[in-house]
Amino acid sequence: MALGQITLLTETGAVGLADADVRGHDLWLAAAALNVATGFELKPEGLCRDDLCFPLPQGREHEFTRDGRVNVAAFWRYRGGAVTHSQAGDIWVLGEPSDEQATRIESLEAPDFTLPDASGRMHSLSDYRGRKVLLATWASW
Amino acid sequence: MWQRLYEELSPVGFTVIAVALDSEPGAPEPWIEQASPTYPVLIDREHSVARLYNLVNVPQAVWINEQGRIVRPPEVAGAYDTLNRLDPVTRTVPQEVTDTARATRLHYLSAIRDWVANGAASPYVLSEDQARARMQPHDAQVAEAHTTFRLGQHLMASGRDAEGRACLEEAKRLHPESWAMWRQTATKLENGIAAGPEYLARVRARALEDKPYYPPVDMPGVPE
């Protein structure tokens, strides 16, 4: 398939990427796009973000990297993250990987989020640090 | 729902943050206008807070302390399972059910007051180990439900309704625990509420599988 424009949704937001190589359930991104979308970069020791590195499983490296590109879908599945895409392959969603979920639960830190109120003003949970917060759901339905 | 509690406790370092799990543009606004709460009421069209915190219904709540740490993971926020006791013909519940529902709500509110007054010393604050034990990573199927639901919302927002709707149906199938996904996508009555016969039938069917609509909260002194 030719390189195309996709939208990638992660826990940190939505990003448009220009030269994605979509092959079925695999999504091959150039190093720069991978970094923009996920913060990861390809290093000799594996795929790394900050101090965290995931060595690629021996003998299976070609499933994850080829010709300077990284198969972010395969990498995410390898980390226990859900990957879902539209039929046309132009919208991809990466779920929170198992290792990140486990770290978050262990820390008991309340994950931050930013959402609008009815007037469009944005609020982050972290704006309310220093108070006790009852985070409560409701709905019109 | 929380306005009086907020007015009482906001001077002593407490706030409510209400999050509407509402994908339909314009659906939550009339409710907000009518209640005109003074605490923040946020609109979460992609149900992202439900995904991040593993929330599956309304009202559920999480208690977060001054350091931004979870001291009570998601649970039903003061609601009692009256629906399952609803008489389908008269659409009423016995008086003792109404009384227990009221006592359940008052108990939950008094637990919040105790937490705000006593912080970590409150008997309603869980130890770190207890809190962790009540939080689980999503299993693979639920994780896929969340990414599929998010894709569906994104497709609908881009005008790709048929594919989007198929995603929402698939998400709902993958995550039967989530009343939020189920009711968001269910057929609504004229008042915009998914409370038709299909809904009541599902509430009953799930209760028979020991999956009550509002599971009782596991905290000291909850009314029976």
mmCIF file of C-alpha atoms in Angstrom:
data_model
loop_
_atom_site.group_PDB
_atom_site.id
_atom_site.type_symbol
_atom_site.label_atom_id
_atom_site.label_comp_id
_atom_site.label_asym_id
_atom_site.label_seq_id
_atom_site.Cartn_x
_atom_site.Cartn_y
_atom_site.Cartn_z
ATOM 1 C CA MET A 1 0.000 0.000 0.000
ATOM 2 C CA ALA A 2 1.160 3.532 -0.716
ATOM 3 C CA LEU A 3 2.120 5.803 2.136
ATOM 4 C CA GLY A 4 -0.875 7.677 3.420
ATOM 5 C CA GLN A 5 -2.345 10.113 5.861
ATOM 6 C CA ILE A 6 -3.661 8.599 9.087
ATOM 7 C CA THR A 7 -5.003 9.788 12.425
ATOM 8 C CA LEU A 8 -3.537 8.056 15.466
ATOM 9 C CA LEU A 9 -5.378 8.256 18.791
ATOM 10 C CA THR A 10 -3.426 7.504 21.974
ATOM 11 C CA GLU A 11 -3.975 8.277 25.657
ATOM 12 C CA THR A 12 -2.179 11.582 25.094
ATOM 13 C CA GLY A 13 -4.432 12.722 22.266
ATOM 14 C CA ALA A 14 -4.913 12.576 18.512
ATOM 15 C CA VAL A 15 -2.148 13.183 15.990
ATOM 16 C CA GLY A 16 -2.235 13.313 12.187
ATOM 17 C CA LEU A 17 0.658 11.547 10.446
ATOM 18 C CA ALA A 18 1.492 12.033 6.777
ATOM 19 C CA ASP A 19 3.509 9.042 5.569
ATOM 20 C CA ALA A 20 2.168 5.994 7.390
ATOM 21 C CA ASP A 21 2.612 2.581 5.791
ATOM 22 C CA VAL A 22 -0.535 0.583 6.557
ATOM 23 C CA ARG A 23 -0.455 -3.176 5.898
ATOM 24 C CA GLY A 24 -3.536 -4.931 7.246
ATOM 25 C CA HIS A 25 -3.286 -4.903 11.033
ATOM 26 C CA ASP A 26 0.244 -3.500 10.944
ATOM 27 C CA LEU A 27 1.134 0.173 11.045
ATOM 28 C CA TRP A 28 4.665 1.073 10.006
ATOM 29 C CA LEU A 29 5.806 4.565 11.008
ATOM 30 C CA ALA A 30 9.025 6.408 10.238
ATOM 31 C CA ALA A 31 11.158 7.162 13.302
ATOM 32 C CA ALA A 32 10.121 10.825 13.479
ATOM 33 C CA ALA A 33 6.399 10.011 13.284
ATOM 34 C CA LEU A 34 6.753 7.301 15.932
ATOM 35 C CA ASN A 35 8.385 9.823 18.225
ATOM 36 C CA VAL A 36 5.736 12.484 17.662
ATOM 37 C CA ALA A 37 2.880 10.039 18.217
ATOM 38 C CA THR A 38 4.187 7.957 21.113
ATOM 39 C CA GLY A 39 7.421 9.473 22.442
ATOM 40 C CA PHE A 40 9.314 6.268 21.597
ATOM 41 C CA GLU A 41 12.517 6.105 19.576
ATOM 42 C CA LEU A 42 14.482 3.235 18.109
ATOM 43 C CA LYS A 43 17.849 2.780 19.835
ATOM 44 C CA PRO A 44 20.443 -0.029 19.713
ATOM 45 C CA GLU A 45 18.967 -1.398 22.985
ATOM 46 C CA GLY A 46 15.402 -1.461 21.680
ATOM 47 C CA LEU A 47 12.420 0.857 21.602
ATOM 48 C CA CYS A 48 12.885 3.508 24.257
ATOM 49 C CA ARG A 49 11.048 6.371 25.885
ATOM 50 C CA ASP A 50 12.870 8.364 28.562
ATOM 51 C CA ASP A 51 14.626 5.773 30.747
ATOM 52 C CA LEU A 52 12.330 2.960 29.714
ATOM 53 C CA CYS A 53 13.567 0.560 27.012
ATOM 54 C CA PHE A 54 11.870 -2.472 25.546
ATOM 55 C CA PRO A 55 14.428 -4.824 23.960
ATOM 56 C CA LEU A 56 12.943 -6.406 20.853
ATOM 57 C CA PRO A 57 12.412 -10.163 21.210
ATOM 58 C CA GLN A 58 15.330 -12.054 19.681
ATOM 59 C CA GLY A 59 14.727 -13.525 16.268
ATOM 60 C CA ARG A 60 11.549 -11.472 15.874
ATOM 61 C CA GLU A 61 13.129 -8.064 15.295
ATOM 62 C CA HIS A 62 11.831 -7.924 11.722
ATOM 63 C CA GLU A 63 8.235 -7.949 13.043
ATOM 64 C CA PHE A 64 8.935 -4.648 14.781
ATOM 65 C CA THR A 65 11.497 -2.767 12.717
ATOM 66 C CA ARG A 66 12.456 -2.742 9.064
ATOM 67 C CA ASP A 67 14.190 -0.186 6.854
ATOM 68 C CA GLY A 68 14.180 2.463 9.568
ATOM 69 C CA ARG A 69 10.455 2.082 10.219
ATOM 70 C CA VAL A 70 8.730 0.728 13.314
ATOM 71 C CA ASN A 71 5.561 -1.350 13.359
ATOM 72 C CA VAL A 72 3.858 0.545 16.172
ATOM 73 C CA ALA A 73 0.791 -1.742 16.078
ATOM 74 C CA ALA A 74 2.928 -4.855 16.645
ATOM 75 C CA PHE A 75 4.925 -3.068 19.346
ATOM 76 C CA TRP A 76 1.744 -2.014 21.140
ATOM 77 C CA ARG A 77 0.285 -5.520 20.990
ATOM 78 C CA TYR A 78 3.612 -6.867 22.286
ATOM 79 C CA ARG A 79 3.181 -4.543 25.313
ATOM 80 C CA GLY A 80 -0.350 -5.837 25.878
ATOM 81 C CA GLY A 81 -2.033 -2.758 24.452
ATOM 82 C CA ALA A 82 -5.209 -3.002 22.389
ATOM 83 C CA VAL A 83 -4.946 -1.776 18.768
ATOM 84 C CA THR A 84 -8.031 -0.989 16.702
ATOM 85 C CA HIS A 85 -8.278 0.626 13.265
ATOM 86 C CA SER A 86 -10.930 1.729 10.812
ATOM 87 C CA GLN A 87 -11.715 -0.462 7.800
ATOM 88 C CA ALA A 88 -9.833 1.896 5.499
ATOM 89 C CA GLY A 89 -6.838 1.897 7.833
ATOM 90 C CA ASP A 90 -6.890 5.685 8.139
ATOM 91 C CA ILE A 91 -7.803 5.899 11.852
ATOM 92 C CA TRP A 92 -5.880 3.946 14.484
ATOM 93 C CA VAL A 93 -6.466 3.733 18.233
ATOM 94 C CA LEU A 94 -3.775 2.561 20.648
ATOM 95 C CA GLY A 95 -4.998 1.546 24.114
ATOM 96 C CA GLU A 96 -3.016 1.883 27.308
ATOM 97 C CA PRO A 97 -0.489 -1.005 27.352
ATOM 98 C CA SER A 98 -0.572 -3.537 30.215
ATOM 99 C CA ASP A 99 2.761 -2.390 31.618
ATOM 100 C CA GLU A 100 1.516 1.207 31.898
ATOM 101 C CA GLN A 101 -1.752 0.100 33.481
ATOM 102 C CA ALA A 102 0.130 -1.998 36.038
ATOM 103 C CA THR A 103 2.477 0.896 36.890
ATOM 104 C CA ARG A 104 -0.439 3.287 37.234
ATOM 105 C CA ILE A 105 -2.359 0.964 39.544
ATOM 106 C CA GLU A 106 0.727 0.268 41.666
ATOM 107 C CA SER A 107 1.302 4.039 42.114
ATOM 108 C CA LEU A 108 -2.389 4.729 42.903
ATOM 109 C CA GLU A 109 -1.937 8.018 41.082
ATOM 110 C CA ALA A 110 -5.186 9.312 39.637
ATOM 111 C CA PRO A 111 -4.628 9.600 35.882
ATOM 112 C CA ASP A 112 -4.894 13.183 34.677
ATOM 113 C CA PHE A 113 -7.376 14.248 32.002
ATOM 114 C CA THR A 114 -8.513 17.512 30.437
ATOM 115 C CA LEU A 115 -12.141 18.053 29.416
ATOM 116 C CA PRO A 116 -14.396 21.019 28.632
ATOM 117 C CA ASP A 117 -17.334 22.250 30.684
ATOM 118 C CA ALA A 118 -20.566 23.337 28.980
ATOM 119 C CA SER A 119 -19.126 26.792 28.231
ATOM 120 C CA GLY A 120 -16.083 25.246 26.533
ATOM 121 C CA ARG A 121 -13.633 26.105 29.309
ATOM 122 C CA MET A 122 -11.047 23.350 29.786
ATOM 123 C CA HIS A 123 -10.433 21.745 33.185
ATOM 124 C CA SER A 124 -7.717 19.287 34.164
ATOM 125 C CA LEU A 125 -7.912 17.055 37.202
ATOM 126 C CA SER A 126 -4.442 18.350 38.124
ATOM 127 C CA ASP A 127 -5.866 21.905 38.423
ATOM 128 C CA TYR A 128 -7.528 20.680 41.621
ATOM 129 C CA ARG A 129 -4.387 19.275 43.283
ATOM 130 C CA GLY A 130 -4.385 20.245 46.971
ATOM 131 C CA ARG A 131 -8.108 19.525 47.348
ATOM 132 C CA LYS A 132 -9.920 16.312 48.013
ATOM 133 C CA VAL A 133 -11.786 15.427 44.824
ATOM 134 C CA LEU A 134 -14.934 13.381 44.399
ATOM 135 C CA LEU A 135 -14.696 12.417 40.727
ATOM 136 C CA ALA A 136 -18.254 11.410 39.877
ATOM 137 C CA THR A 137 -19.926 10.202 36.685
ATOM 138 C CA TRP A 138 -23.368 11.171 35.453
ATOM 139 C CA ALA A 139 -25.095 11.204 32.072
ATOM 140 C CA SER A 140 -28.178 12.460 30.278
ATOM 141 C CA TRP A 141 -29.098 8.941 29.152
ATOM 142 C CA MET B 1 -26.974 15.798 42.783
ATOM 143 C CA TRP B 2 -23.883 17.020 44.652
ATOM 144 C CA GLN B 3 -24.612 20.743 44.991
ATOM 145 C CA ARG B 4 -25.474 20.832 48.711
ATOM 146 C CA LEU B 5 -22.523 18.654 49.659
ATOM 147 C CA TYR B 6 -20.247 20.860 47.584
ATOM 148 C CA GLU B 7 -21.525 24.054 49.227
ATOM 149 C CA GLU B 8 -21.022 22.524 52.647
ATOM 150 C CA LEU B 9 -17.518 21.130 52.082
ATOM 151 C CA SER B 10 -15.839 23.321 49.471
ATOM 152 C CA PRO B 11 -14.681 25.832 52.149
ATOM 153 C CA VAL B 12 -12.687 22.999 53.768
ATOM 154 C CA GLY B 13 -10.690 21.785 50.782
ATOM 155 C CA PHE B 14 -13.136 19.569 48.922
ATOM 156 C CA THR B 15 -14.519 19.649 45.415
ATOM 157 C CA VAL B 16 -16.741 17.581 43.223
ATOM 158 C CA ILE B 17 -15.770 17.091 39.596
ATOM 159 C CA ALA B 18 -18.726 15.692 37.719
ATOM 160 C CA VAL B 19 -18.060 14.083 34.344
ATOM 161 C CA ALA B 20 -20.895 13.540 31.884
ATOM 162 C CA LEU B 21 -20.268 10.371 29.895
ATOM 163 C CA ASP B 22 -22.245 11.780 26.994
ATOM 164 C CA SER B 23 -21.371 11.363 23.329
ATOM 165 C CA GLU B 24 -24.429 13.083 21.865
ATOM 166 C CA PRO B 25 -23.688 16.753 21.117
ATOM 167 C CA GLY B 26 -26.073 18.958 23.096
ATOM 168 C CA ALA B 27 -27.488 16.144 25.267
ATOM 169 C CA PRO B 28 -26.004 17.026 28.675
ATOM 170 C CA GLU B 29 -26.282 20.829 28.411
ATOM 171 C CA PRO B 30 -30.000 21.182 29.308
ATOM 172 C CA TRP B 31 -29.394 19.092 32.448
ATOM 173 C CA ILE B 32 -26.471 21.281 33.436
ATOM 174 C CA GLU B 33 -28.497 24.429 32.784
ATOM 175 C CA GLN B 34 -31.381 23.170 34.879
ATOM 176 C CA ALA B 35 -29.245 22.116 37.866
ATOM 177 C CA SER B 36 -26.812 25.064 37.462
ATOM 178 C CA PRO B 37 -24.213 23.515 39.777
ATOM 179 C CA THR B 38 -21.312 25.655 40.986
ATOM 180 C CA TYR B 39 -18.812 22.762 40.937
ATOM 181 C CA PRO B 40 -17.168 21.836 37.610
ATOM 182 C CA VAL B 41 -19.289 19.680 35.322
ATOM 183 C CA LEU B 42 -17.261 18.341 32.408
ATOM 184 C CA ILE B 43 -18.408 16.746 29.187
ATOM 185 C CA ASP B 44 -16.646 13.576 28.072
ATOM 186 C CA ARG B 45 -17.905 12.632 24.624
ATOM 187 C CA GLU B 46 -15.423 9.785 24.152
ATOM 188 C CA HIS B 47 -16.014 8.360 27.666
ATOM 189 C CA SER B 48 -12.268 8.747 28.223
ATOM 190 C CA VAL B 49 -12.590 9.056 32.000
ATOM 191 C CA ALA B 50 -14.587 5.813 32.040
ATOM 192 C CA ARG B 51 -11.721 4.163 30.150
ATOM 193 C CA LEU B 52 -8.958 5.610 32.367
ATOM 194 C CA TYR B 53 -10.679 4.816 35.652
ATOM 195 C CA ASN B 54 -12.643 1.708 34.693
ATOM 196 C CA LEU B 55 -16.003 3.357 35.385
ATOM 197 C CA VAL B 56 -18.995 1.453 34.024
ATOM 198 C CA ASN B 57 -22.131 3.272 35.186
ATOM 199 C CA VAL B 58 -23.608 6.456 36.626
ATOM 200 C CA PRO B 59 -23.415 7.539 39.338
ATOM 201 C CA GLN B 60 -20.046 6.057 40.196
ATOM 202 C CA ALA B 61 -17.258 7.921 41.937
ATOM 203 C CA VAL B 62 -13.565 7.811 42.802
ATOM 204 C CA TRP B 63 -12.093 9.500 45.879
ATOM 205 C CA ILE B 64 -8.830 11.332 45.139
ATOM 206 C CA ASN B 65 -6.779 12.912 47.924
ATOM 207 C CA GLU B 66 -4.869 16.217 48.012
ATOM 208 C CA GLN B 67 -1.773 14.543 46.523
ATOM 209 C CA GLY B 68 -3.738 13.254 43.546
ATOM 210 C CA ARG B 69 -3.810 9.652 44.751
ATOM 211 C CA ILE B 70 -6.783 7.320 44.716
ATOM 212 C CA VAL B 71 -8.064 6.456 48.191
ATOM 213 C CA ARG B 72 -11.302 4.814 47.046
ATOM 214 C CA PRO B 73 -11.392 3.269 43.554
ATOM 215 C CA PRO B 74 -14.556 3.358 41.423
ATOM 216 C CA GLU B 75 -17.768 2.304 43.111
ATOM 217 C CA VAL B 76 -21.442 3.167 43.038
ATOM 218 C CA ALA B 77 -21.830 6.671 44.462
ATOM 219 C CA GLY B 78 -24.725 6.427 46.906
ATOM 220 C CA ALA B 79 -27.237 4.801 44.565
ATOM 221 C CA TYR B 80 -29.262 1.721 45.504
ATOM 222 C CA ASP B 81 -30.495 -0.972 43.176
ATOM 223 C CA THR B 82 -34.187 0.030 43.227
ATOM 224 C CA LEU B 83 -34.651 -0.712 39.522
ATOM 225 C CA ASN B 84 -34.527 -4.436 40.014
ATOM 226 C CA ARG B 85 -37.381 -4.113 42.549
ATOM 227 C CA LEU B 86 -39.538 -2.036 40.204
ATOM 228 C CA ASP B 87 -43.007 -3.435 39.621
ATOM 229 C CA PRO B 88 -43.262 -3.542 35.824
ATOM 230 C CA VAL B 89 -46.994 -2.761 35.869
ATOM 231 C CA THR B 90 -47.304 -0.024 38.483
ATOM 232 C CA ARG B 91 -43.718 1.195 37.940
ATOM 233 C CA THR B 92 -43.390 1.668 41.715
ATOM 234 C CA VAL B 93 -41.191 0.061 44.371
ATOM 235 C CA PRO B 94 -42.162 -1.042 47.896
ATOM 236 C CA GLN B 95 -41.723 1.564 50.648
ATOM 237 C CA GLU B 96 -38.913 -0.387 52.362
ATOM 238 C CA VAL B 97 -36.914 -0.236 49.132
ATOM 239 C CA THR B 98 -37.360 3.541 48.954
ATOM 240 C CA ASP B 99 -36.255 3.767 52.597
ATOM 241 C CA THR B 100 -33.134 1.679 52.010
ATOM 242 C CA ALA B 101 -32.276 3.740 48.932
ATOM 243 C CA ARG B 102 -32.489 6.920 50.992
ATOM 244 C CA ALA B 103 -30.410 5.437 53.827
ATOM 245 C CA THR B 104 -27.792 4.239 51.301
ATOM 246 C CA ARG B 105 -27.462 7.718 49.870
ATOM 247 C CA LEU B 106 -27.231 9.383 53.289
ATOM 248 C CA HIS B 107 -24.619 6.882 54.404
ATOM 249 C CA TYR B 108 -22.463 7.557 51.349
ATOM 250 C CA LEU B 109 -22.695 11.323 51.906
ATOM 251 C CA SER B 110 -21.760 10.940 55.579
ATOM 252 C CA ALA B 111 -18.765 8.816 54.561
ATOM 253 C CA ILE B 112 -17.563 11.662 52.318
ATOM 254 C CA ARG B 113 -17.996 14.140 55.194
ATOM 255 C CA ASP B 114 -15.952 11.846 57.430
ATOM 256 C CA TRP B 115 -13.171 11.657 54.835
ATOM 257 C CA VAL B 116 -13.090 15.423 54.379
ATOM 258 C CA ALA B 117 -12.941 15.935 58.169
ATOM 259 C CA ASN B 118 -10.442 13.182 59.026
ATOM 260 C CA GLY B 119 -8.393 12.536 55.884
ATOM 261 C CA ALA B 120 -6.338 9.364 55.959
ATOM 262 C CA ALA B 121 -7.615 8.585 59.482
ATOM 263 C CA SER B 122 -11.164 8.167 58.194
ATOM 264 C CA PRO B 123 -12.389 4.555 58.336
ATOM 265 C CA TYR B 124 -13.669 5.066 54.791
ATOM 266 C CA VAL B 125 -10.191 5.667 53.365
ATOM 267 C CA LEU B 126 -8.733 2.396 52.106
ATOM 268 C CA SER B 127 -5.158 1.356 52.787
ATOM 269 C CA GLU B 128 -2.921 1.393 49.697
ATOM 270 C CA ASP B 129 -3.057 -2.389 49.459
ATOM 271 C CA GLN B 130 -6.836 -2.429 49.799
ATOM 272 C CA ALA B 131 -7.155 0.248 47.112
ATOM 273 C CA ARG B 132 -4.837 -1.650 44.725
ATOM 274 C CA ALA B 133 -6.743 -4.859 45.317
ATOM 275 C CA ARG B 134 -9.889 -3.137 44.041
ATOM 276 C CA MET B 135 -8.207 -1.975 40.830
ATOM 277 C CA GLN B 136 -7.442 -4.367 38.005
ATOM 278 C CA PRO B 137 -5.862 -3.730 34.600
ATOM 279 C CA HIS B 138 -8.383 -4.136 31.802
ATOM 280 C CA ASP B 139 -8.474 -7.688 30.501
ATOM 281 C CA ALA B 140 -7.747 -7.966 26.779
ATOM 282 C CA GLN B 141 -11.407 -7.993 25.779
ATOM 283 C CA VAL B 142 -12.322 -4.910 27.820
ATOM 284 C CA ALA B 143 -9.223 -3.098 26.554
ATOM 285 C CA GLU B 144 -10.356 -3.833 23.009
ATOM 286 C CA ALA B 145 -13.864 -2.635 23.872
ATOM 287 C CA HIS B 146 -12.438 0.730 24.895
ATOM 288 C CA THR B 147 -10.308 1.245 21.766
ATOM 289 C CA THR B 148 -13.234 0.106 19.617
ATOM 290 C CA PHE B 149 -15.637 2.460 21.393
ATOM 291 C CA ARG B 150 -13.208 5.343 20.920
ATOM 292 C CA LEU B 151 -12.790 4.525 17.231
ATOM 293 C CA GLY B 152 -16.585 4.404 16.897
ATOM 294 C CA GLN B 153 -17.013 7.838 18.494
ATOM 295 C CA HIS B 154 -14.290 9.255 16.260
ATOM 296 C CA LEU B 155 -15.920 7.810 13.136
ATOM 297 C CA MET B 156 -19.364 9.143 14.132
ATOM 298 C CA ALA B 157 -17.885 12.592 14.771
ATOM 299 C CA SER B 158 -16.376 12.483 11.260
ATOM 300 C CA GLY B 159 -19.753 11.641 9.690
ATOM 301 C CA ARG B 160 -18.958 7.945 9.089
ATOM 302 C CA ASP B 161 -22.091 6.809 10.900
ATOM 303 C CA ALA B 162 -22.534 3.233 9.664
ATOM 304 C CA GLU B 163 -19.002 2.110 10.459
ATOM 305 C CA GLY B 164 -19.002 4.119 13.693
ATOM 306 C CA ARG B 165 -22.236 2.568 14.899
ATOM 307 C CA ALA B 166 -20.907 -0.918 14.127
ATOM 308 C CA CYS B 167 -17.873 -0.157 16.308
ATOM 309 C CA LEU B 168 -20.067 0.989 19.208
ATOM 310 C CA GLU B 169 -22.144 -2.196 18.951
ATOM 311 C CA GLU B 170 -18.978 -4.290 18.954
ATOM 312 C CA ALA B 171 -17.584 -2.381 21.967
ATOM 313 C CA LYS B 172 -20.799 -2.994 23.889
ATOM 314 C CA ARG B 173 -20.610 -6.718 23.072
ATOM 315 C CA LEU B 174 -16.984 -6.891 24.225
ATOM 316 C CA HIS B 175 -17.706 -5.123 27.536
ATOM 317 C CA PRO B 176 -21.006 -6.374 28.974
ATOM 318 C CA GLU B 177 -20.175 -4.870 32.400
ATOM 319 C CA SER B 178 -20.396 -1.356 30.984
ATOM 320 C CA TRP B 179 -23.836 0.144 31.393
ATOM 321 C CA ALA B 180 -22.332 3.402 30.100
ATOM 322 C CA MET B 181 -21.557 1.848 26.710
ATOM 323 C CA TRP B 182 -24.853 -0.008 26.639
ATOM 324 C CA ARG B 183 -27.095 2.942 27.490
ATOM 325 C CA GLN B 184 -25.147 5.429 25.383
ATOM 326 C CA THR B 185 -25.883 3.341 22.309
ATOM 327 C CA ALA B 186 -29.378 2.116 23.302
ATOM 328 C CA THR B 187 -32.637 3.435 21.879
ATOM 329 C CA LYS B 188 -33.775 6.436 23.923
ATOM 330 C CA LEU B 189 -37.295 7.341 25.024
ATOM 331 C CA GLU B 190 -38.713 10.741 24.040
ATOM 332 C CA ASN B 191 -37.065 12.343 27.073
ATOM 333 C CA GLY B 192 -33.646 11.200 25.840
ATOM 334 C CA ILE B 193 -33.313 8.485 28.489
ATOM 335 C CA ALA B 194 -32.526 4.864 27.664
ATOM 336 C CA ALA B 195 -35.115 3.473 30.075
ATOM 337 C CA GLY B 196 -37.411 1.453 27.819
ATOM 338 C CA PRO B 197 -38.515 -2.193 28.198
ATOM 339 C CA GLU B 198 -35.261 -3.442 26.668
ATOM 340 C CA TYR B 199 -33.308 -1.676 29.390
ATOM 341 C CA LEU B 200 -35.459 -2.962 32.257
ATOM 342 C CA ALA B 201 -35.276 -6.481 30.816
ATOM 343 C CA ARG B 202 -31.495 -6.280 30.706
ATOM 344 C CA VAL B 203 -31.302 -4.974 34.277
ATOM 345 C CA ARG B 204 -33.326 -8.025 35.393
ATOM 346 C CA ALA B 205 -31.368 -10.490 33.286
ATOM 347 C CA ARG B 206 -28.020 -9.200 34.558
ATOM 348 C CA ALA B 207 -29.252 -9.290 38.167
ATOM 349 C CA LEU B 208 -30.109 -12.970 37.712
ATOM 350 C CA GLU B 209 -26.503 -13.518 36.622
ATOM 351 C CA ASP B 210 -25.452 -11.906 39.915
ATOM 352 C CA LYS B 211 -24.456 -8.711 38.115
ATOM 353 C CA PRO B 212 -26.666 -6.105 39.796
ATOM 354 C CA TYR B 213 -27.115 -2.734 38.147
ATOM 355 C CA TYR B 214 -25.816 -1.034 41.292
ATOM 356 C CA PRO B 215 -23.630 -3.464 43.261
ATOM 357 C CA PRO B 216 -23.619 -2.581 46.985
ATOM 358 C CA VAL B 217 -20.659 -0.465 48.057
ATOM 359 C CA ASP B 218 -18.077 -2.290 50.157
ATOM 360 C CA MET B 219 -17.635 0.165 53.052
ATOM 361 C CA PRO B 220 -18.339 -0.005 56.789
ATOM 362 C CA GLY B 221 -21.943 0.521 57.880
ATOM 363 C CA VAL B 222 -23.695 0.294 54.502
ATOM 364 C CA PRO B 223 -27.465 -0.178 55.094
ATOM 365 C CA GLU B 224 -28.692 -3.674 54.267
#
